PDB file of C-alpha atoms and ligand atoms in Angstrom:
ATOM      1  CA  MET A 171     -99.881  67.942  50.547  1.00  0.00           C
ATOM      2  CA  ASP A 172     -96.258  68.806  49.149  1.00  0.00           C
ATOM      3  CA  LEU A 173     -93.976  66.918  51.420  1.00  0.00           C
ATOM      4  CA  SER A 174     -90.969  68.592  49.997  1.00  0.00           C
ATOM      5  CA  LYS A 175     -91.960  71.853  51.814  1.00  0.00           C
ATOM      6  CA  TYR A 176     -91.161  69.992  55.132  1.00  0.00           C
ATOM      7  CA  LEU A 177     -87.580  69.227  54.001  1.00  0.00           C
ATOM      8  CA  ARG A 178     -85.032  71.963  54.705  1.00  0.00           C
ATOM      9  CA  ASP A 179     -81.881  72.177  52.496  1.00  0.00           C
ATOM     10  CA  VAL A 180     -78.644  72.666  54.384  1.00  0.00           C
ATOM     11  CA  PRO A 181     -75.732  73.373  52.206  1.00  0.00           C
ATOM     12  CA  ASP A 182     -72.319  72.122  53.128  1.00  0.00           C
ATOM     13  CA  PHE A 183     -73.366  69.747  55.897  1.00  0.00           C
ATOM     14  CA  PRO A 184     -71.692  67.677  57.238  1.00  0.00           C
ATOM     15  CA  LYS A 185     -68.920  68.669  54.899  1.00  0.00           C
ATOM     16  CA  PRO A 186     -68.333  71.176  52.071  1.00  0.00           C
ATOM     17  CA  GLY A 187     -70.235  70.323  48.847  1.00  0.00           C
ATOM     18  CA  ILE A 188     -73.040  68.322  50.478  1.00  0.00           C
ATOM     19  CA  LEU A 189     -76.590  69.643  50.402  1.00  0.00           C
ATOM     20  CA  PHE A 190     -78.128  68.003  53.453  1.00  0.00           C
ATOM     21  CA  LYS A 191     -81.937  67.210  53.347  1.00  0.00           C
ATOM     22  CA  ASP A 192     -82.926  68.144  56.983  1.00  0.00           C
ATOM     23  CA  ILE A 193     -86.090  66.190  57.925  1.00  0.00           C
ATOM     24  CA  THR A 194     -86.649  67.848  61.155  1.00  0.00           C
ATOM     25  CA  PRO A 195     -89.342  70.218  59.811  1.00  0.00           C
ATOM     26  CA  LEU A 196     -91.378  67.093  58.744  1.00  0.00           C
ATOM     27  CA  LEU A 197     -90.767  65.551  62.336  1.00  0.00           C
ATOM     28  CA  ALA A 198     -92.202  68.643  63.755  1.00  0.00           C
ATOM     29  CA  THR A 199     -95.417  68.678  61.790  1.00  0.00           C
ATOM     30  CA  PRO A 200     -97.914  65.800  62.724  1.00  0.00           C
ATOM     31  CA  ALA A 201    -100.042  66.352  59.643  1.00  0.00           C
ATOM     32  CA  ALA A 202     -97.132  65.881  57.504  1.00  0.00           C
ATOM     33  CA  MET A 203     -95.809  62.763  59.252  1.00  0.00           C
ATOM     34  CA  HIS A 204     -99.292  61.435  59.093  1.00  0.00           C
ATOM     35  CA  GLU A 205     -99.331  61.935  55.418  1.00  0.00           C
ATOM     36  CA  THR A 206     -95.895  60.433  55.124  1.00  0.00           C
ATOM     37  CA  ILE A 207     -96.920  57.313  56.950  1.00  0.00           C
ATOM     38  CA  ALA A 208    -100.220  57.183  55.033  1.00  0.00           C
ATOM     39  CA  ARG A 209     -98.428  57.506  51.794  1.00  0.00           C
ATOM     40  CA  PHE A 210     -95.862  54.672  52.545  1.00  0.00           C
ATOM     41  CA  ALA A 211     -98.887  52.481  53.776  1.00  0.00           C
ATOM     42  CA  LYS A 212    -100.770  52.872  50.323  1.00  0.00           C
ATOM     43  CA  LEU A 213     -97.680  51.588  48.428  1.00  0.00           C
ATOM     44  CA  ASP A 214     -98.361  48.141  47.074  1.00  0.00           C
ATOM     45  CA  PHE A 215     -95.414  45.941  47.593  1.00  0.00           C
ATOM     46  CA  GLY A 216     -97.670  42.793  47.759  1.00  0.00           C
ATOM     47  CA  ARG A 217     -97.654  40.733  51.111  1.00  0.00           C
ATOM     48  CA  ILE A 218     -95.414  42.364  53.716  1.00  0.00           C
ATOM     49  CA  ASP A 219     -94.620  40.460  56.903  1.00  0.00           C
ATOM     50  CA  LYS A 220     -92.296  43.056  58.558  1.00  0.00           C
ATOM     51  CA  VAL A 221     -90.833  46.506  58.171  1.00  0.00           C
ATOM     52  CA  ALA A 222     -87.054  46.961  58.787  1.00  0.00           C
ATOM     53  CA  ALA A 223     -85.489  50.130  58.807  1.00  0.00           C
ATOM     54  CA  ILE A 224     -81.835  51.610  59.289  1.00  0.00           C
ATOM     55  CA  GLU A 225     -80.385  53.318  62.387  1.00  0.00           C
ATOM     56  CA  SER A 226     -81.307  55.963  62.871  1.00  0.00           C
ATOM     57  CA  ARG A 227     -83.375  58.310  60.960  1.00  0.00           C
ATOM     58  CA  GLY A 228     -85.052  55.155  59.294  1.00  0.00           C
ATOM     59  CA  PHE A 229     -86.497  54.267  62.574  1.00  0.00           C
ATOM     60  CA  LEU A 230     -88.334  57.597  62.702  1.00  0.00           C
ATOM     61  CA  PHE A 231     -90.505  56.222  59.705  1.00  0.00           C
ATOM     62  CA  GLY A 232     -90.185  52.549  59.941  1.00  0.00           C
ATOM     63  CA  VAL A 233     -91.695  52.256  63.446  1.00  0.00           C
ATOM     64  CA  PRO A 234     -94.952  54.255  62.817  1.00  0.00           C
ATOM     65  CA  LEU A 235     -95.312  52.467  59.295  1.00  0.00           C
ATOM     66  CA  ALA A 236     -95.014  48.981  60.911  1.00  0.00           C
ATOM     67  CA  MET A 237     -97.710  49.977  63.579  1.00  0.00           C
ATOM     68  CA  GLN A 238     -99.911  51.420  60.727  1.00  0.00           C
ATOM     69  CA  LEU A 239     -99.693  48.264  58.991  1.00  0.00           C
ATOM     70  CA  GLY A 240    -100.165  46.098  61.968  1.00  0.00           C
ATOM     71  CA  ILE A 241     -96.856  44.180  61.534  1.00  0.00           C
ATOM     72  CA  GLY A 242     -93.530  43.867  63.426  1.00  0.00           C
ATOM     73  CA  PHE A 243     -90.361  46.132  63.070  1.00  0.00           C
ATOM     74  CA  VAL A 244     -86.805  45.022  62.720  1.00  0.00           C
ATOM     75  CA  PRO A 245     -83.931  47.392  63.513  1.00  0.00           C
ATOM     76  CA  ILE A 246     -80.808  47.409  61.368  1.00  0.00           C
ATOM     77  CA  ARG A 247     -78.127  48.936  63.382  1.00  0.00           C
ATOM     78  CA  LYS A 248     -74.483  50.004  63.502  1.00  0.00           C
ATOM     79  CA  PRO A 249     -71.875  47.337  64.666  1.00  0.00           C
ATOM     80  CA  GLY A 250     -72.067  46.485  68.341  1.00  0.00           C
ATOM     81  CA  LYS A 251     -75.435  47.934  69.275  1.00  0.00           C
ATOM     82  CA  LEU A 252     -77.629  44.909  68.877  1.00  0.00           C
ATOM     83  CA  PRO A 253     -77.405  42.617  72.037  1.00  0.00           C
ATOM     84  CA  TRP A 254     -78.258  39.177  70.346  1.00  0.00           C
ATOM     85  CA  LYS A 255     -76.462  37.042  67.838  1.00  0.00           C
ATOM     86  CA  THR A 256     -76.085  39.140  64.614  1.00  0.00           C
ATOM     87  CA  ASN A 257     -75.320  39.001  60.850  1.00  0.00           C
ATOM     88  CA  ARG A 258     -73.195  41.645  59.580  1.00  0.00           C
ATOM     89  CA  VAL A 259     -72.562  43.198  56.070  1.00  0.00           C
ATOM     90  CA  GLU A 260     -69.900  45.744  55.317  1.00  0.00           C
ATOM     91  CA  TYR A 261     -70.242  48.317  52.521  1.00  0.00           C
ATOM     92  CA  SER A 262     -68.113  51.181  51.018  1.00  0.00           C
ATOM     93  CA  LEU A 263     -68.647  54.835  51.640  1.00  0.00           C
ATOM     94  CA  GLU A 264     -67.092  57.546  49.638  1.00  0.00           C
ATOM     95  CA  TYR A 265     -64.069  57.196  51.799  1.00  0.00           C
ATOM     96  CA  GLY A 266     -63.603  54.027  53.733  1.00  0.00           C
ATOM     97  CA  LYS A 267     -65.954  51.342  54.843  1.00  0.00           C
ATOM     98  CA  ASP A 268     -68.938  50.871  57.202  1.00  0.00           C
ATOM     99  CA  SER A 269     -71.115  48.087  58.459  1.00  0.00           C
ATOM    100  CA  VAL A 270     -74.552  47.284  59.611  1.00  0.00           C
ATOM    101  CA  GLU A 271     -75.996  44.563  61.595  1.00  0.00           C
ATOM    102  CA  ILE A 272     -79.328  42.723  62.192  1.00  0.00           C
ATOM    103  CA  HIS A 273     -80.373  40.035  64.672  1.00  0.00           C
ATOM    104  CA  GLN A 274     -80.216  36.602  63.144  1.00  0.00           C
ATOM    105  CA  ASP A 275     -83.886  35.539  64.183  1.00  0.00           C
ATOM    106  CA  ALA A 276     -85.432  38.992  63.304  1.00  0.00           C
ATOM    107  CA  VAL A 277     -86.464  37.795  60.023  1.00  0.00           C
ATOM    108  CA  LYS A 278     -87.730  34.088  59.262  1.00  0.00           C
ATOM    109  CA  PRO A 279     -86.985  32.244  56.217  1.00  0.00           C
ATOM    110  CA  GLY A 280     -89.612  33.134  53.610  1.00  0.00           C
ATOM    111  CA  GLU A 281     -90.782  36.508  55.247  1.00  0.00           C
ATOM    112  CA  ARG A 282     -91.220  39.243  52.953  1.00  0.00           C
ATOM    113  CA  ILE A 283     -89.690  42.587  54.282  1.00  0.00           C
ATOM    114  CA  LEU A 284     -90.119  46.275  53.441  1.00  0.00           C
ATOM    115  CA  LEU A 285     -87.133  48.323  54.017  1.00  0.00           C
ATOM    116  CA  VAL A 286     -87.477  51.960  54.798  1.00  0.00           C
ATOM    117  CA  ASP A 287     -85.027  54.809  55.252  1.00  0.00           C
ATOM    118  CA  ASP A 288     -85.352  58.466  55.248  1.00  0.00           C
ATOM    119  CA  LEU A 289     -83.099  59.262  52.079  1.00  0.00           C
ATOM    120  CA  LEU A 290     -81.599  57.301  49.101  1.00  0.00           C
ATOM    121  CA  ALA A 291     -78.303  58.734  47.950  1.00  0.00           C
ATOM    122  CA  THR A 292     -76.073  56.405  46.484  1.00  0.00           C
ATOM    123  CA  GLY A 293     -77.825  53.382  47.636  1.00  0.00           C
ATOM    124  CA  GLY A 294     -74.780  51.829  49.605  1.00  0.00           C
ATOM    125  CA  THR A 295     -76.541  51.873  52.921  1.00  0.00           C
ATOM    126  CA  MET A 296     -79.820  50.305  51.694  1.00  0.00           C
ATOM    127  CA  GLY A 297     -78.016  47.672  49.555  1.00  0.00           C
ATOM    128  CA  ALA A 298     -76.302  46.419  52.818  1.00  0.00           C
ATOM    129  CA  ALA A 299     -79.666  46.332  54.614  1.00  0.00           C
ATOM    130  CA  CYS A 300     -81.097  44.168  51.558  1.00  0.00           C
ATOM    131  CA  LYS A 301     -78.281  41.777  51.946  1.00  0.00           C
ATOM    132  CA  LEU A 302     -78.857  41.548  55.734  1.00  0.00           C
ATOM    133  CA  VAL A 303     -82.475  40.522  54.997  1.00  0.00           C
ATOM    134  CA  THR A 304     -81.576  37.954  52.542  1.00  0.00           C
ATOM    135  CA  SER A 305     -78.844  36.633  54.898  1.00  0.00           C
ATOM    136  CA  CYS A 306     -81.581  35.688  57.299  1.00  0.00           C
ATOM    137  CA  GLY A 307     -83.717  33.926  54.516  1.00  0.00           C
ATOM    138  CA  GLY A 308     -86.136  36.740  54.118  1.00  0.00           C
ATOM    139  CA  THR A 309     -87.056  38.296  50.689  1.00  0.00           C
ATOM    140  CA  VAL A 310     -86.877  41.967  50.020  1.00  0.00           C
ATOM    141  CA  ALA A 311     -90.510  43.109  49.130  1.00  0.00           C
ATOM    142  CA  GLY A 312     -89.150  46.718  48.391  1.00  0.00           C
ATOM    143  CA  CYS A 313     -87.401  49.765  49.602  1.00  0.00           C
ATOM    144  CA  ALA A 314     -89.292  53.054  50.426  1.00  0.00           C
ATOM    145  CA  PHE A 315     -87.818  56.254  50.999  1.00  0.00           C
ATOM    146  CA  VAL A 316     -89.031  59.769  51.951  1.00  0.00           C
ATOM    147  CA  VAL A 317     -86.470  61.436  49.789  1.00  0.00           C
ATOM    148  CA  GLU A 318     -84.592  60.279  46.886  1.00  0.00           C
ATOM    149  CA  LEU A 319     -81.523  62.126  45.287  1.00  0.00           C
ATOM    150  CA  GLY A 320     -82.201  61.042  41.828  1.00  0.00           C
ATOM    151  CA  PHE A 321     -79.042  62.392  40.205  1.00  0.00           C
ATOM    152  CA  LEU A 322     -76.908  59.894  42.416  1.00  0.00           C
ATOM    153  CA  SER A 323     -78.603  56.902  40.732  1.00  0.00           C
ATOM    154  CA  GLY A 324     -79.058  54.909  43.914  1.00  0.00           C
ATOM    155  CA  ARG A 325     -82.119  53.111  42.549  1.00  0.00           C
ATOM    156  CA  ALA A 326     -79.798  51.389  39.905  1.00  0.00           C
ATOM    157  CA  ARG A 327     -77.523  49.982  42.778  1.00  0.00           C
ATOM    158  CA  LEU A 328     -80.578  48.650  44.328  1.00  0.00           C
ATOM    159  CA  GLN A 329     -81.744  46.482  41.329  1.00  0.00           C
ATOM    160  CA  PRO A 330     -83.545  44.248  41.117  1.00  0.00           C
ATOM    161  CA  HIS A 331     -85.490  45.453  44.341  1.00  0.00           C
ATOM    162  CA  ARG A 332     -88.388  47.750  43.675  1.00  0.00           C
ATOM    163  CA  VAL A 333     -87.756  51.119  44.951  1.00  0.00           C
ATOM    164  CA  GLU A 334     -90.391  53.915  45.810  1.00  0.00           C
ATOM    165  CA  SER A 335     -89.778  57.447  46.987  1.00  0.00           C
ATOM    166  CA  LEU A 336     -92.350  59.970  48.074  1.00  0.00           C
ATOM    167  CA  VAL A 337     -90.011  63.127  47.210  1.00  0.00           C
ATOM    168  CA  MET A 338     -87.849  62.949  44.153  1.00  0.00           C
ATOM    169  CA  VAL A 339     -85.055  65.452  43.952  1.00  0.00           C
ATOM    170  CA  ARG A 340     -83.460  65.578  40.542  1.00  0.00           C
TER     171      ARG A 340
HETATM  172  P1  LIG B  19     -76.352  56.226  50.748  1.00  0.00           P
HETATM  173  O1  LIG B  19     -75.906  55.068  51.287  1.00  0.00           O
HETATM  174  O2  LIG B  19     -75.396  56.965  49.980  1.00  0.00           O
HETATM  175  O3  LIG B  19     -77.616  55.953  49.853  1.00  0.00           O
HETATM  176  O4  LIG B  19     -76.714  57.270  51.848  1.00  0.00           O
HETATM  177  C1  LIG B  19     -77.856  57.039  52.362  1.00  0.00           C
HETATM  178  C2  LIG B  19     -77.850  57.534  54.068  1.00  0.00           C
HETATM  179  O5  LIG B  19     -77.038  58.607  54.240  1.00  0.00           O
HETATM  180  C3  LIG B  19     -79.193  57.796  54.617  1.00  0.00           C
HETATM  181  O6  LIG B  19     -79.369  57.052  55.776  1.00  0.00           O
HETATM  182  C4  LIG B  19     -79.325  59.123  54.787  1.00  0.00           C
HETATM  183  O7  LIG B  19     -79.879  59.625  56.024  1.00  0.00           O
HETATM  184  C5  LIG B  19     -77.901  59.600  54.567  1.00  0.00           C
HETATM  185  N1  LIG B  19     -77.514  60.738  53.642  1.00  0.00           N
HETATM  186  C6  LIG B  19     -76.817  60.760  52.562  1.00  0.00           C
HETATM  187  N2  LIG B  19     -76.869  61.952  51.776  1.00  0.00           N
HETATM  188  C7  LIG B  19     -77.660  62.616  52.392  1.00  0.00           C
HETATM  189  C8  LIG B  19     -78.166  64.127  52.296  1.00  0.00           C
HETATM  190  N3  LIG B  19     -77.735  64.846  51.187  1.00  0.00           N
HETATM  191  N4  LIG B  19     -79.046  64.497  53.159  1.00  0.00           N
HETATM  192  C9  LIG B  19     -79.363  63.924  54.333  1.00  0.00           C
HETATM  193  N5  LIG B  19     -79.139  62.556  54.544  1.00  0.00           N
HETATM  194  C10 LIG B  19     -78.149  61.945  53.592  1.00  0.00           C
END
């Protein structure tokens, strides 16, 4: 199955010059979602104790993947959303800064975590998520994406972590 057929290109969203990869056709097609989760589950990252994903589109893939693997799910969220004690990492955007948070007890020391998001662009968001996992004493087993915008070289920014994507856009 060609998963790229279930991604819709939306030019100039959310601002001029950005070609937005819309995953809603994928979400609307159960067979394509099954295939996506099955392909994620087949990637061999060694032992994985938990799946963590980034608010909010990452959750759409992270939760079904964790269920498929029979392991727990850890949400990584924007500041102020998680109710318990959190660790926070700040990262830079094209203009300005943003942050993400994780519950301090969501990852136990020594656990191996697979991180998931819908799309890899510059790698800033996933880089911050990796730092959150290590801030709790966890190890990043790898980073998995539905789509990778290869021309932005996000995977270089995520070194030395292993990066896998299901659809590569060059
Ligand atoms: P980055 O931190 O630059 O790797 O950006 C990744 C995050 O921004 C992901 O959570 C994506 O959902 C979102 N994103 C960035 N660029 C795009 C794009 N062209 N199409 C869809 N989502 C995008």
